[in-house]
Coordinates of C-alpha atoms and ligand atoms in Angstrom, one line a residue:
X1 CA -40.9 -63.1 101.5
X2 CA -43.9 -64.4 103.7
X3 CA -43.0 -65.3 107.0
X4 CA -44.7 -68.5 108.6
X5 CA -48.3 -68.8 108.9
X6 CA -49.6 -67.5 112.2
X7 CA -52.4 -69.3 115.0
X8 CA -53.4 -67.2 117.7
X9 CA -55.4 -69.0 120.3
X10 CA -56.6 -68.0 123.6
X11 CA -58.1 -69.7 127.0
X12 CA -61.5 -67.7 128.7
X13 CA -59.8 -65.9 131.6
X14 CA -60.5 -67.3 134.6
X15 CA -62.4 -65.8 137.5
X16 CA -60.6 -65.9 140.4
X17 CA -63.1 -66.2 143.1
X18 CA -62.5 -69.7 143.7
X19 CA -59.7 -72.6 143.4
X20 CA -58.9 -73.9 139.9
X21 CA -60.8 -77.0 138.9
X22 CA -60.7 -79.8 135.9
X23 CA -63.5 -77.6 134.1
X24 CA -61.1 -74.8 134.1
X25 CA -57.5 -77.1 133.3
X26 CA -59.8 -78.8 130.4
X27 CA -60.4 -75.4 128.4
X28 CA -56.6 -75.0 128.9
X29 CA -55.9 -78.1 127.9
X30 CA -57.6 -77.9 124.7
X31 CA -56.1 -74.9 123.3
X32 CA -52.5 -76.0 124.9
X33 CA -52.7 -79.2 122.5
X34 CA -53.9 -77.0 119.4
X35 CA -50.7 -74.4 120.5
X36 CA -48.0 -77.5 120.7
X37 CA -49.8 -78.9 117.7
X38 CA -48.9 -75.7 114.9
X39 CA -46.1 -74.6 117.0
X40 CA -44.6 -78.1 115.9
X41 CA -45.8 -78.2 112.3
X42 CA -43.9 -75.1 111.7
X43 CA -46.8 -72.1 112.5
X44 CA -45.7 -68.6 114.7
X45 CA -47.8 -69.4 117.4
X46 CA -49.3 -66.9 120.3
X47 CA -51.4 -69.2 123.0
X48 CA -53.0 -66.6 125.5
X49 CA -54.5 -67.5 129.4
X50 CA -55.0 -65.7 132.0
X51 CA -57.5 -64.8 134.7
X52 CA -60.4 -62.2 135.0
X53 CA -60.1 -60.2 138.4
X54 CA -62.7 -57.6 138.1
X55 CA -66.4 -57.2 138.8
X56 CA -68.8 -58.1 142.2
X57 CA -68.4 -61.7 142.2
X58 CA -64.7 -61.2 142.9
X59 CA -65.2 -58.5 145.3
X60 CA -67.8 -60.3 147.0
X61 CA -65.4 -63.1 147.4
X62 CA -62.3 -61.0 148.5
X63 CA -65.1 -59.3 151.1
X64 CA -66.0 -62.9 152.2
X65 CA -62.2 -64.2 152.8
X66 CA -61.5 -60.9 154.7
X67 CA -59.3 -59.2 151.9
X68 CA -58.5 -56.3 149.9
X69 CA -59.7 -57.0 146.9
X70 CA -55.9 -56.8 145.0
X71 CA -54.2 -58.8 147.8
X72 CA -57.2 -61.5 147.2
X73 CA -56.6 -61.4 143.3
X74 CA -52.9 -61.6 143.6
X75 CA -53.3 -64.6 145.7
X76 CA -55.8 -66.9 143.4
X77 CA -54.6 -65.6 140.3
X78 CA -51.2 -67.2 141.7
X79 CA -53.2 -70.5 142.1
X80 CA -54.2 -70.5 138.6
X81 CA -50.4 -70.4 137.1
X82 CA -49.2 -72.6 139.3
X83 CA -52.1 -74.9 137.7
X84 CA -51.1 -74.2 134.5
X85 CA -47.2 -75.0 135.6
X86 CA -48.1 -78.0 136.9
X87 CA -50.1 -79.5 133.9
X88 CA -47.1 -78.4 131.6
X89 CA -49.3 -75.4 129.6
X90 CA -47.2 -73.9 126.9
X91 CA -49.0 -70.3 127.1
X92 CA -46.9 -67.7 125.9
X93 CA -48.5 -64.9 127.8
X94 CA -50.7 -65.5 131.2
X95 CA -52.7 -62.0 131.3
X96 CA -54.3 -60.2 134.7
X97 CA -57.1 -57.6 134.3
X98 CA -55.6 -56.0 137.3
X99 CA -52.5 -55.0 134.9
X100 CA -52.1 -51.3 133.4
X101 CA -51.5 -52.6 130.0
X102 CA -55.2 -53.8 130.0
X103 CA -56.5 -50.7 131.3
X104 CA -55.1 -48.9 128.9
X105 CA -56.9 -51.5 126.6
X106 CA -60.4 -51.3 128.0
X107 CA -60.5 -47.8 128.4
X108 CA -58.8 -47.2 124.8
X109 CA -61.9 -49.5 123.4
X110 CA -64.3 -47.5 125.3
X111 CA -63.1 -44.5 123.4
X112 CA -63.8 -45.9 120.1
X113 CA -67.4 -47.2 120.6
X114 CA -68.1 -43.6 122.6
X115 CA -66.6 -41.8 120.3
X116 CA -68.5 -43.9 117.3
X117 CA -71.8 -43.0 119.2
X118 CA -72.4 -47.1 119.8
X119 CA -72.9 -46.1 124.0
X120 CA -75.4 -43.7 125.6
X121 CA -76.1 -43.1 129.2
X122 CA -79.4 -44.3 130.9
X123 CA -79.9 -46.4 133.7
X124 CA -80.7 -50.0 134.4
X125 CA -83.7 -51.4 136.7
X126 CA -83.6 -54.9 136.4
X127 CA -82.6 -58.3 137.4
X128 CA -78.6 -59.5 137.6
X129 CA -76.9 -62.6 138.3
X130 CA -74.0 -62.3 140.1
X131 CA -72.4 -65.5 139.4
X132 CA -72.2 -65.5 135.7
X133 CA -72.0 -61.7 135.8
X134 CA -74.9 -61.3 133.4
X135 CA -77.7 -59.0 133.2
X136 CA -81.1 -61.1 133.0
X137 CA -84.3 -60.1 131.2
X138 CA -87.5 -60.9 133.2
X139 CA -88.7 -63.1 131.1
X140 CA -86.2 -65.4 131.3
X141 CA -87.1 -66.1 134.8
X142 CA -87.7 -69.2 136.4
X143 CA -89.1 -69.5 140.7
X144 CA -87.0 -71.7 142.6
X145 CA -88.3 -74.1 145.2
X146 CA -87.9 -71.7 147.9
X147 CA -89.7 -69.1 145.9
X148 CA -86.4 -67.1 145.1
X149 CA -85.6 -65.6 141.5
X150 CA -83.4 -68.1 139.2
X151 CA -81.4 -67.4 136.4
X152 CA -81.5 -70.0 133.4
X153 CA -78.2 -70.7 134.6
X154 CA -79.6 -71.8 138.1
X155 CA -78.2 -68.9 139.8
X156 CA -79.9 -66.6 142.3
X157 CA -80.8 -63.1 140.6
X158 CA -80.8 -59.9 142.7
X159 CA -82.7 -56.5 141.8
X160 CA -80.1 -53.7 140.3
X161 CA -81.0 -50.0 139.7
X162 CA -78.3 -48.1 138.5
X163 CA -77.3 -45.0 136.4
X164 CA -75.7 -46.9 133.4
X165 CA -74.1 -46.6 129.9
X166 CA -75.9 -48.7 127.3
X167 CA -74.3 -50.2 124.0
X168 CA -76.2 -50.2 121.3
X169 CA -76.5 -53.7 120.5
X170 CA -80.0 -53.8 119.1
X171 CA -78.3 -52.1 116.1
X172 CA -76.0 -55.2 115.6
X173 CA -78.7 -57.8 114.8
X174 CA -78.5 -58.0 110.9
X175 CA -74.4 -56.9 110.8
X176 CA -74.3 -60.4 113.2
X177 CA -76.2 -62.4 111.2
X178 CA -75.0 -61.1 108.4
X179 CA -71.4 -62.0 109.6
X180 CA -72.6 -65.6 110.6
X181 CA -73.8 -66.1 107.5
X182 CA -70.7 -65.1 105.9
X183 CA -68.6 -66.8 108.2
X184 CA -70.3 -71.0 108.5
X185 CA -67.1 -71.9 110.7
X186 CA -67.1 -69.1 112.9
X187 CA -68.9 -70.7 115.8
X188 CA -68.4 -74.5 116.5
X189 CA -70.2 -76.7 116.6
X190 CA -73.1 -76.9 114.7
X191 CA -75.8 -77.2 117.2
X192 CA -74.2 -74.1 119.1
X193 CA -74.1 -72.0 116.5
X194 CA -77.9 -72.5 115.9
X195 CA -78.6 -72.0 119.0
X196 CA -76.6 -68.5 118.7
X197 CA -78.5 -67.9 115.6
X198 CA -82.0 -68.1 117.2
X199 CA -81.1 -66.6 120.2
X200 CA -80.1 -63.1 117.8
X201 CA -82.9 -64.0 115.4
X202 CA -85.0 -63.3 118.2
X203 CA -84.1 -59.7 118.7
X204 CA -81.2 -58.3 121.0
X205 CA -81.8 -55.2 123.3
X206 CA -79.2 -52.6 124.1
X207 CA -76.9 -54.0 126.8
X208 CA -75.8 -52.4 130.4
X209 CA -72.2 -52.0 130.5
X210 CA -70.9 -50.1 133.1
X211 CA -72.0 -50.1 136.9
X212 CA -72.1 -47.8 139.7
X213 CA -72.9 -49.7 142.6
X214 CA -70.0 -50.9 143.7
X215 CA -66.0 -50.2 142.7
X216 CA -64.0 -52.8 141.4
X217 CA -63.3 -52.7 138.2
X218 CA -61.8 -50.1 135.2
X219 CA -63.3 -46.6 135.6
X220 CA -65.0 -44.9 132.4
X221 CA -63.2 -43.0 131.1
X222 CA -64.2 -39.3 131.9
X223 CA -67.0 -40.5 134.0
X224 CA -65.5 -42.0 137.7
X225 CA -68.7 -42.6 139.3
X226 CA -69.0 -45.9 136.8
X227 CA -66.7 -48.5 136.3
X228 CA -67.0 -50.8 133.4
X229 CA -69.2 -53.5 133.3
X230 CA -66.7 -56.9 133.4
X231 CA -67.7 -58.7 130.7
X232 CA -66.4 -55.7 128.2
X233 CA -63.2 -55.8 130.0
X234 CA -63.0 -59.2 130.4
X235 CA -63.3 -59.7 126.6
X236 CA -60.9 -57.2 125.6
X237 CA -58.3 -59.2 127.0
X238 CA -57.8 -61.1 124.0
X239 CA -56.9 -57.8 122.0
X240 CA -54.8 -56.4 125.3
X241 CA -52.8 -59.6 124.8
X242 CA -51.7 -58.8 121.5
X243 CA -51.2 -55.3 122.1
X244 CA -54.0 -52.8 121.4
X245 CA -54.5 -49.9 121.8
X246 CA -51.0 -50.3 119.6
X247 CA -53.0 -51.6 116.5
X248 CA -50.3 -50.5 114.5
X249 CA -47.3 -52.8 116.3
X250 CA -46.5 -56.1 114.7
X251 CA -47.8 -58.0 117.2
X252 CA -51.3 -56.9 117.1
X253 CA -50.8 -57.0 112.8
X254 CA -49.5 -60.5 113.3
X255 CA -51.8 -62.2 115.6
X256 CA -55.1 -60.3 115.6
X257 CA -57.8 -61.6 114.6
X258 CA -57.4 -64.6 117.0
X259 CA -58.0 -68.0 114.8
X260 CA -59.8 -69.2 118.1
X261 CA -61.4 -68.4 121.1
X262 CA -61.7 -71.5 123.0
X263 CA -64.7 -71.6 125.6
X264 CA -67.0 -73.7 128.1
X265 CA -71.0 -73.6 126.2
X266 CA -71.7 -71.3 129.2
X267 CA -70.2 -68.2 127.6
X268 CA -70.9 -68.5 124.2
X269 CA -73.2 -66.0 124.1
X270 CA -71.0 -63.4 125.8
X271 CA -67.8 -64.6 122.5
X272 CA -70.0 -65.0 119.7
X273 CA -72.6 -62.4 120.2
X274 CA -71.4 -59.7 122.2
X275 CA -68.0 -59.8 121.5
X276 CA -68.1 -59.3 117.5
X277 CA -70.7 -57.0 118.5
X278 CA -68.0 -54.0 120.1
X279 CA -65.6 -55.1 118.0
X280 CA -67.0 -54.5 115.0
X281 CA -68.5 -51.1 116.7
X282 CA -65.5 -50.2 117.4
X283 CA -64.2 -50.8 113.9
X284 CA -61.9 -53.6 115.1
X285 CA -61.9 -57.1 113.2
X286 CA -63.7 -59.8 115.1
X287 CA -61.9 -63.4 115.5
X288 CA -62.2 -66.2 113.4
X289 CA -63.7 -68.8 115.6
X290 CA -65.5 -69.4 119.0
X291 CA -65.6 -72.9 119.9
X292 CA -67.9 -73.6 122.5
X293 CA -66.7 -76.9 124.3
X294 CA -69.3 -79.4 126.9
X295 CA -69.5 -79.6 130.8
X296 CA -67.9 -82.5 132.5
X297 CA -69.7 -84.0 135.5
X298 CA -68.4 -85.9 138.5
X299 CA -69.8 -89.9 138.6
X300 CA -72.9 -88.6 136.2
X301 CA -73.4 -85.3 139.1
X302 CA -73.1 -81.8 138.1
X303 CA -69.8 -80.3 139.9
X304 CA -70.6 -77.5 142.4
X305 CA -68.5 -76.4 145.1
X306 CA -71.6 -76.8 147.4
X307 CA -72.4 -80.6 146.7
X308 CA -68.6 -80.4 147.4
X309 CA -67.6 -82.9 144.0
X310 CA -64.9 -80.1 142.9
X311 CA -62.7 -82.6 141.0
X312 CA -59.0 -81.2 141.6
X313 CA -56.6 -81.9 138.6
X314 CA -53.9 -82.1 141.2
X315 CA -55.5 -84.7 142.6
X316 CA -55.8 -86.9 139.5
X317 CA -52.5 -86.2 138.2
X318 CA -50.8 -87.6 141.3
X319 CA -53.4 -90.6 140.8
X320 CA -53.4 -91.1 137.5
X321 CA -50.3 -89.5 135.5
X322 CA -50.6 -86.1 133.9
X323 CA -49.8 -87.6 130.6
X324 CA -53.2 -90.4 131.4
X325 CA -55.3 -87.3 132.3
X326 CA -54.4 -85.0 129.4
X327 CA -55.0 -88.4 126.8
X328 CA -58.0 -89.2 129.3
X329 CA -59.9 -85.7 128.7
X330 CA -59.5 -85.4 125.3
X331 CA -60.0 -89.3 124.2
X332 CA -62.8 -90.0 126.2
X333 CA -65.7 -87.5 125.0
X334 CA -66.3 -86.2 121.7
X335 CA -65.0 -82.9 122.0
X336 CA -68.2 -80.1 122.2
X337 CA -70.3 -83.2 124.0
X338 CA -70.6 -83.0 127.5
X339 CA -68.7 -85.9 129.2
X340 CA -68.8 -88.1 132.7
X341 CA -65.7 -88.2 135.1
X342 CA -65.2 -91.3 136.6
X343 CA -62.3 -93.5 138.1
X344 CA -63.6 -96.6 136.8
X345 CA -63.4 -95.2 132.8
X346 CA -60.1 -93.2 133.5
X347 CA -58.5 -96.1 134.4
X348 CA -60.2 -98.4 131.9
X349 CA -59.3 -96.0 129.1
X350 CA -55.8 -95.6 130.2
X351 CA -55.3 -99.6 130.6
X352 CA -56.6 -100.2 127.5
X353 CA -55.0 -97.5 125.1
X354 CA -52.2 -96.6 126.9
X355 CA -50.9 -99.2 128.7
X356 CA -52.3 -102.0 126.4
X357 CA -52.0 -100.6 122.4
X358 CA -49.3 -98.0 122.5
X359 CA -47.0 -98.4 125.6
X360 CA -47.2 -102.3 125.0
X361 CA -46.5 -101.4 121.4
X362 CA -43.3 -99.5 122.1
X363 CA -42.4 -101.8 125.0
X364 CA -42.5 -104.9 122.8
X365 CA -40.6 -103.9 120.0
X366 CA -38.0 -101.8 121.8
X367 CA -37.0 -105.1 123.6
X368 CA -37.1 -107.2 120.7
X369 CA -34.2 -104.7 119.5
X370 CA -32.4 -104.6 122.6
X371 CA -32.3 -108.3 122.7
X372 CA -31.7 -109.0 118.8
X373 CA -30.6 -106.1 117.4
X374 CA -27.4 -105.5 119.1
X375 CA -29.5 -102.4 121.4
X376 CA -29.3 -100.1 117.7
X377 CA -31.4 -99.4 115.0
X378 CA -32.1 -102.4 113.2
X379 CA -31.7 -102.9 109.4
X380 CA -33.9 -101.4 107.0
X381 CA -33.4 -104.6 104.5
X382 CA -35.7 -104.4 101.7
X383 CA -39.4 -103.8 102.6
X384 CA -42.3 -105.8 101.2
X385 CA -46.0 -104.9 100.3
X386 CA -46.8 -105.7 104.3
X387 CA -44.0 -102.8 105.5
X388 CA -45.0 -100.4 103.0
X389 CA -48.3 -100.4 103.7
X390 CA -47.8 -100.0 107.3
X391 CA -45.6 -97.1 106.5
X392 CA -47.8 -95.3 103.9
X393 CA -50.4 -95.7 107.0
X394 CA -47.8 -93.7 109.7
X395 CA -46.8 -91.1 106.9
X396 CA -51.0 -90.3 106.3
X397 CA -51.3 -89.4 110.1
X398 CA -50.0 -86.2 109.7
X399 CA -52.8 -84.8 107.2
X400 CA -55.3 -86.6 109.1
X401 CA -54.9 -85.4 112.9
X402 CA -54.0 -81.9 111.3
X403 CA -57.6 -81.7 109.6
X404 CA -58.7 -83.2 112.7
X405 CA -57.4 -80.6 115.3
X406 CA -58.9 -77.7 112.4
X407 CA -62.2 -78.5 113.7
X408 CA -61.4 -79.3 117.5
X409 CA -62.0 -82.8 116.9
X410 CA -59.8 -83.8 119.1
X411 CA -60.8 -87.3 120.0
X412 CA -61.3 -87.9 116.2
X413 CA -57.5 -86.8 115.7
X414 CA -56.4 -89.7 118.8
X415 CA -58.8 -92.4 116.7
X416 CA -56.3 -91.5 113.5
X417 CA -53.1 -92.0 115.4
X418 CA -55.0 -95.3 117.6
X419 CA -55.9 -96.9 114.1
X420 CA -51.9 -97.0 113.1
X421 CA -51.5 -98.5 116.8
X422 CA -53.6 -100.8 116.1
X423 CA -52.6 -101.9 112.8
X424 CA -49.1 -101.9 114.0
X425 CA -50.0 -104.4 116.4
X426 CA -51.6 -106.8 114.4
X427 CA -48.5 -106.2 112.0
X428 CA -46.7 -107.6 115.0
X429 CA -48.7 -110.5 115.5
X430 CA -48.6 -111.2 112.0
X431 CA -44.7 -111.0 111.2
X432 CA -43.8 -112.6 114.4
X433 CA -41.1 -111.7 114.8
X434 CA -39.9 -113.7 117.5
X435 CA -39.8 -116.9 115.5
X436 CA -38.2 -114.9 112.3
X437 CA -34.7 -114.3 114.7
X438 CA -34.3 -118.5 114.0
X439 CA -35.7 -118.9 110.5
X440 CA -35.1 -115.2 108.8
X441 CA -32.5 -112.9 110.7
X442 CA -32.7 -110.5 107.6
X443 CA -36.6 -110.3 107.6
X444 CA -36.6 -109.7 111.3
X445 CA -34.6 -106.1 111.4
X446 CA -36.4 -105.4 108.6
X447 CA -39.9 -105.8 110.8
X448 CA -38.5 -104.1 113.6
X449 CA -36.9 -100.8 111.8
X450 CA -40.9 -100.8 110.0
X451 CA -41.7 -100.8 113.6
X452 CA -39.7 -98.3 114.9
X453 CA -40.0 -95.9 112.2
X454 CA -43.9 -96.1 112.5
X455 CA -43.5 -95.8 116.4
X456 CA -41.4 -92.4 116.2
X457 CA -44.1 -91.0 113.8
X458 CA -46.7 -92.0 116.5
X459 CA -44.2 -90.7 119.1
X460 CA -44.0 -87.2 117.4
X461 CA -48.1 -86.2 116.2
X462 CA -48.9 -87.6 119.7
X463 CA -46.8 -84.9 121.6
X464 CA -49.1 -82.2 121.5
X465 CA -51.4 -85.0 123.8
X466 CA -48.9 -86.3 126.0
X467 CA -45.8 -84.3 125.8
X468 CA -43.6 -85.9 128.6
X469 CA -44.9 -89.6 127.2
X470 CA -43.1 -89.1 124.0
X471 CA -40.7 -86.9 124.9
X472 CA -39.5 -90.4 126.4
X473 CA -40.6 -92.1 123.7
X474 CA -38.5 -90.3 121.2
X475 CA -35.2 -90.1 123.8
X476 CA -35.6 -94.4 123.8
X477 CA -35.9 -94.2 119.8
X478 CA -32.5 -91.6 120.2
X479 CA -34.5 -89.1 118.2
X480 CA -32.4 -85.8 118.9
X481 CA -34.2 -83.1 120.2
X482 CA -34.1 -80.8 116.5
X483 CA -35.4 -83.8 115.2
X484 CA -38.8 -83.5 116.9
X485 CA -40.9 -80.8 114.8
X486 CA -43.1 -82.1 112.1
X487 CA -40.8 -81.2 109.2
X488 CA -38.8 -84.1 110.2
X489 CA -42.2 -87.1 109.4
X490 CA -41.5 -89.4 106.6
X491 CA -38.6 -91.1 105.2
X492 CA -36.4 -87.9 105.1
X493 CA -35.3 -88.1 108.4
X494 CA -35.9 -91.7 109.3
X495 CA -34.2 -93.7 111.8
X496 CA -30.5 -94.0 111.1
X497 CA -29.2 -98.3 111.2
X498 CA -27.0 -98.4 113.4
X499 CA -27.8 -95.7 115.8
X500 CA -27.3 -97.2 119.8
X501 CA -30.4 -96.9 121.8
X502 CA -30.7 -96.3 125.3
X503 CA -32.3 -99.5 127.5
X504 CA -35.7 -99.7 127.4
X505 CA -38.2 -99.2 130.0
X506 CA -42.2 -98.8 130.2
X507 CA -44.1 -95.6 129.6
X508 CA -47.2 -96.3 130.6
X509 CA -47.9 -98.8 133.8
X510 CA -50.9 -100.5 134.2
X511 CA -53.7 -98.5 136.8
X512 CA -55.2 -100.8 139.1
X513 CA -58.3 -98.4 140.9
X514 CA -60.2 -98.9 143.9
X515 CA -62.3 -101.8 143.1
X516 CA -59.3 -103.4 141.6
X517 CA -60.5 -102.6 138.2
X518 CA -57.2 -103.1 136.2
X519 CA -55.7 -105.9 137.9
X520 CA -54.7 -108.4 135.4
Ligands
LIG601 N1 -64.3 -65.2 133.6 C1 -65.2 -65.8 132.7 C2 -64.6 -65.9 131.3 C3 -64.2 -64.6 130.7 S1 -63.5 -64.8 129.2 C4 -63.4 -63.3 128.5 C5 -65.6 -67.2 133.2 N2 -64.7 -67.8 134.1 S2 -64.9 -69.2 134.8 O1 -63.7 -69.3 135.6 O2 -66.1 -69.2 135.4 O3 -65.0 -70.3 133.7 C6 -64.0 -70.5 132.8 C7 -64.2 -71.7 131.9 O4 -64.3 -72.9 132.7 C8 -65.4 -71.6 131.1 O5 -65.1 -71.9 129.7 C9 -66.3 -72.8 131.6 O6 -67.1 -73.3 130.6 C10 -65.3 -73.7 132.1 N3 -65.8 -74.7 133.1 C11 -66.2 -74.4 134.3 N4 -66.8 -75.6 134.8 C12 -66.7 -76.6 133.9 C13 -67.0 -77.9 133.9 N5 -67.6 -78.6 134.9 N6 -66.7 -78.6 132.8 C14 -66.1 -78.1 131.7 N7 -65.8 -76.8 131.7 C15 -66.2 -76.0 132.7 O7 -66.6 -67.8 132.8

């Protein structure tokens, strides 16, 4: 018999030159709601993070803070779990490129392409951007004002001339487009992916990847003066994860190829090109899907450590909620777009949705039980057209933020559960409840268990978005804790009459920001 369908997903890994910021907890964040999202609608689920500790940016860093480059490493990687700890992440496996398992990995993948005849030994005279760790041709040049080389990234360039192993990557041109072609979905969106197209349309040249200039990183195998260029061990972390060089154990024959490789639209071209590029060298499967997410800015400026802007999610949890940040990111910008942080739309958009539609929802009709309905479920009585309606509308939600979150739509998926708020609000208003406890006792359970019922199915698709939120949500509805995975939407496991319910109290308080914004 088939076991249950699999969804491997996996984070970029995070260089650890510098303190965790919302760019960084917003790629988690993203794949963390896709993970909670199958792991709840019955899938085997492998969600992968981690950080990437190699290569000279880190070692300049270390160099810089007075360190040994594996005390430094140990330290900020440490920063970036705690991160994940503290914005509840459900990763199943937080990897380190310092670890032996990946070594074994890289240098194992190495192997393969060497021994397959995809590398060659030359050497490399040419420009190299240390930020992004990326080797860049001449001609993509620009002069910055101070005369100085820039990368098209922004970044100062410096000269390199090195001994160097080459992969062969001019060979891959047609097998990549090839594989695009075959593959529509495989990088997201759209626009990305033409841009990916063009760029290997263009022509690719063989690409650099080991160095000898400095040490940090995984030595070649058979050949110590080099050490591998990071980006190839940086990428083979999502194969060390599920654990190659074992590609006969069941983890690596249950989870690989990855069904997604989330990542910022800065390294696309390092997942979709390069990437399938050794993999299929090295006669390993290449994932499914890169999807290559937008850049947020801080009050419309680009966030650099040197304009000193760094938003810290720390910060704006303690502010805000972690529940109002985690709906905030995903809700407010279509996911892929690039998107504005500000205080005035966080707490606009978490007055209005939260607070307003669906805490207000909840609020309302949990009272109007505790105060009519004895503090239990309420009767179901026998629906009308109205009810039904309503109901048919909670029971869709499941098909539509599923087909949703297939595409990383994730603001999409919120407007599907937001358009059942809404209409269960206007149901409200319409039924009145209030004045049916004089004229129609009956009628009135019979709106409030509608009500309720459509409230627990809100309650359990939105969990994925704002885990602690519904968890309360659900405990206030006395939804036990096995009845929280998917398999229990609809009317097979709807609310029991009867049941006592614990007091109600608000989930979501009104924000009132600096400018009193939000003050009602
Ligand atoms: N180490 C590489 C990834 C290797 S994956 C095999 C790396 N690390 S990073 O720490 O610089 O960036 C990690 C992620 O954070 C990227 O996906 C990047 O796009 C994202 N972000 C960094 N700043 C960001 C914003 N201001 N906004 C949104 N995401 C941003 O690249």
């Amino acid at each position: 018999m088939d076991g249950p369908q699999r969804y491997y997903v996996t984070t970029p890994i995070y260089y650890v030159n510098d303190a965790p910021h919302i760019g960084h907890a917003y790629t988690t964040l993203a794949c963390d709601v896709l993970a909670r999202f199958k792991r709840l609608d019955g899938y085997d689920v492998k969600f992968l993070t981690g950080t990437d500790e190699h290569g000279q940016k880190v070692e300049k860093s270390a160099a810089a803070a007075d360190m040994d480059p594996k005390a430094f490493t140990d330290k900020i990687s440490r920063n970036f779990r705690d991160l994940a700890d503290f914005m509840n992440f459900s990763h199943d496996d937080f990897i380190r490129t310092t670890e032996k398992r990946h070594l074994a990995a890289c240098q194992d993948i190495w192997r393969r392409l060497q021994e397959r005849g995809h590398i060659y030994l030359g050497s490399y005279a040419g420009w190299y951007d240390v930020r992004d760790e990326a080797f860049v041709p001449e001609s993509e040049l620009t002069v910055g004002p101070d005369g100085k080389k820039l990368a098209p990234s922004g970044a100062e360039v410096e000269w390199v001339e090195e001994p160097s192993y080459f992969f062969r990557l001019s060979a891959w041109q047609e097998p990549l487009l090839d594989f695009y072609q075959k593959n529509p979905d495989f990088i997201l969106p759209r626009t990305r992916r033409n841009e990916v197209l063009s760029f290997v349309k263009g022509g690719l040249q063989d690409l650099s990847v080991s160095r000898t200039s400095f040490r940090w990183g995984i030595p070649v195998p058979g050949d110590d003066a080099h050490i591998m260029y990071v980006w190839l061990d940086a990428l083979t972390n999502y194969i060390t994860g599920v654990g190659y060089p074992d590609t006969e154990s069941p983890e690596y024959g249950t989870y690989w190829p990855a069904d997604l490789h989330m990542v910022g639209k800065d390294i696309l071209r390092f997942h979709a090109v390069y990437w399938p590029a050794f993999l299929m060298a090295a006669d390993l499967e290449p994932p499914r899907r890169v999807f290559a997410h937008g850049w947020w800015t801080n009050e419309g400026e680009k966030i650099s450590k040197s304009v000193g802007n760094i938003i810290d999610p720390r910060e704006l949890v303690e502010k805000y909620g972690l529940d109002q940040v985690r709906y905030f990111l995903l809700r407010e910008v279509p996911f892929g777009n690039d998107g504005d942080f500000s205080h005035r739309a966080m707490v606009h958009r978490t007055n209005g949705d939260l607070a307003n539609d669906f805490g207000n929802l909840a609020q309302r009709v949990l009272s109007m039980i505790a105060k009519n309905c004895g503090g239990a479920v309420p009767r179901a009585g026998s629906p009308t057209g109205d009810d039904d309606t309503l109901l048919a509308a909670a029971h869709d939600m499941h098909a539509g933020v599923a087909k949703c979150l297939d595409i990383q739509a994730f603001h999409e998926a919120l407007d599907v559960l937001w358009g059942v708020v809404r209409a269960a609000n206007a149901y409200v208003d319409h039924q009145a409840p209030w004045v049916l406890r004089k004229s129609d006792p009956d009628r009135m359970e019979t709106v409030l268990y509608t009500l309720a019922e459509v409230i627990r199915h809100l309650a359990l698709l939105a969990q994925p978005f704002m885990p602690g939120a519904c968890e309360r949500m659900l405990d206030q509805l006395a939804v036990t804790r096995d009845h929280r995975t998917f398999a229990c939407l609809g009317s097979g496991n709807a609310l029991v009459p009867g049941t006592t319910l614990p007091k109600p109290v608000g989930i979501f308080p009104r924000l009132v920001d600096e400018t009193g914004e939000g003050a009602s």
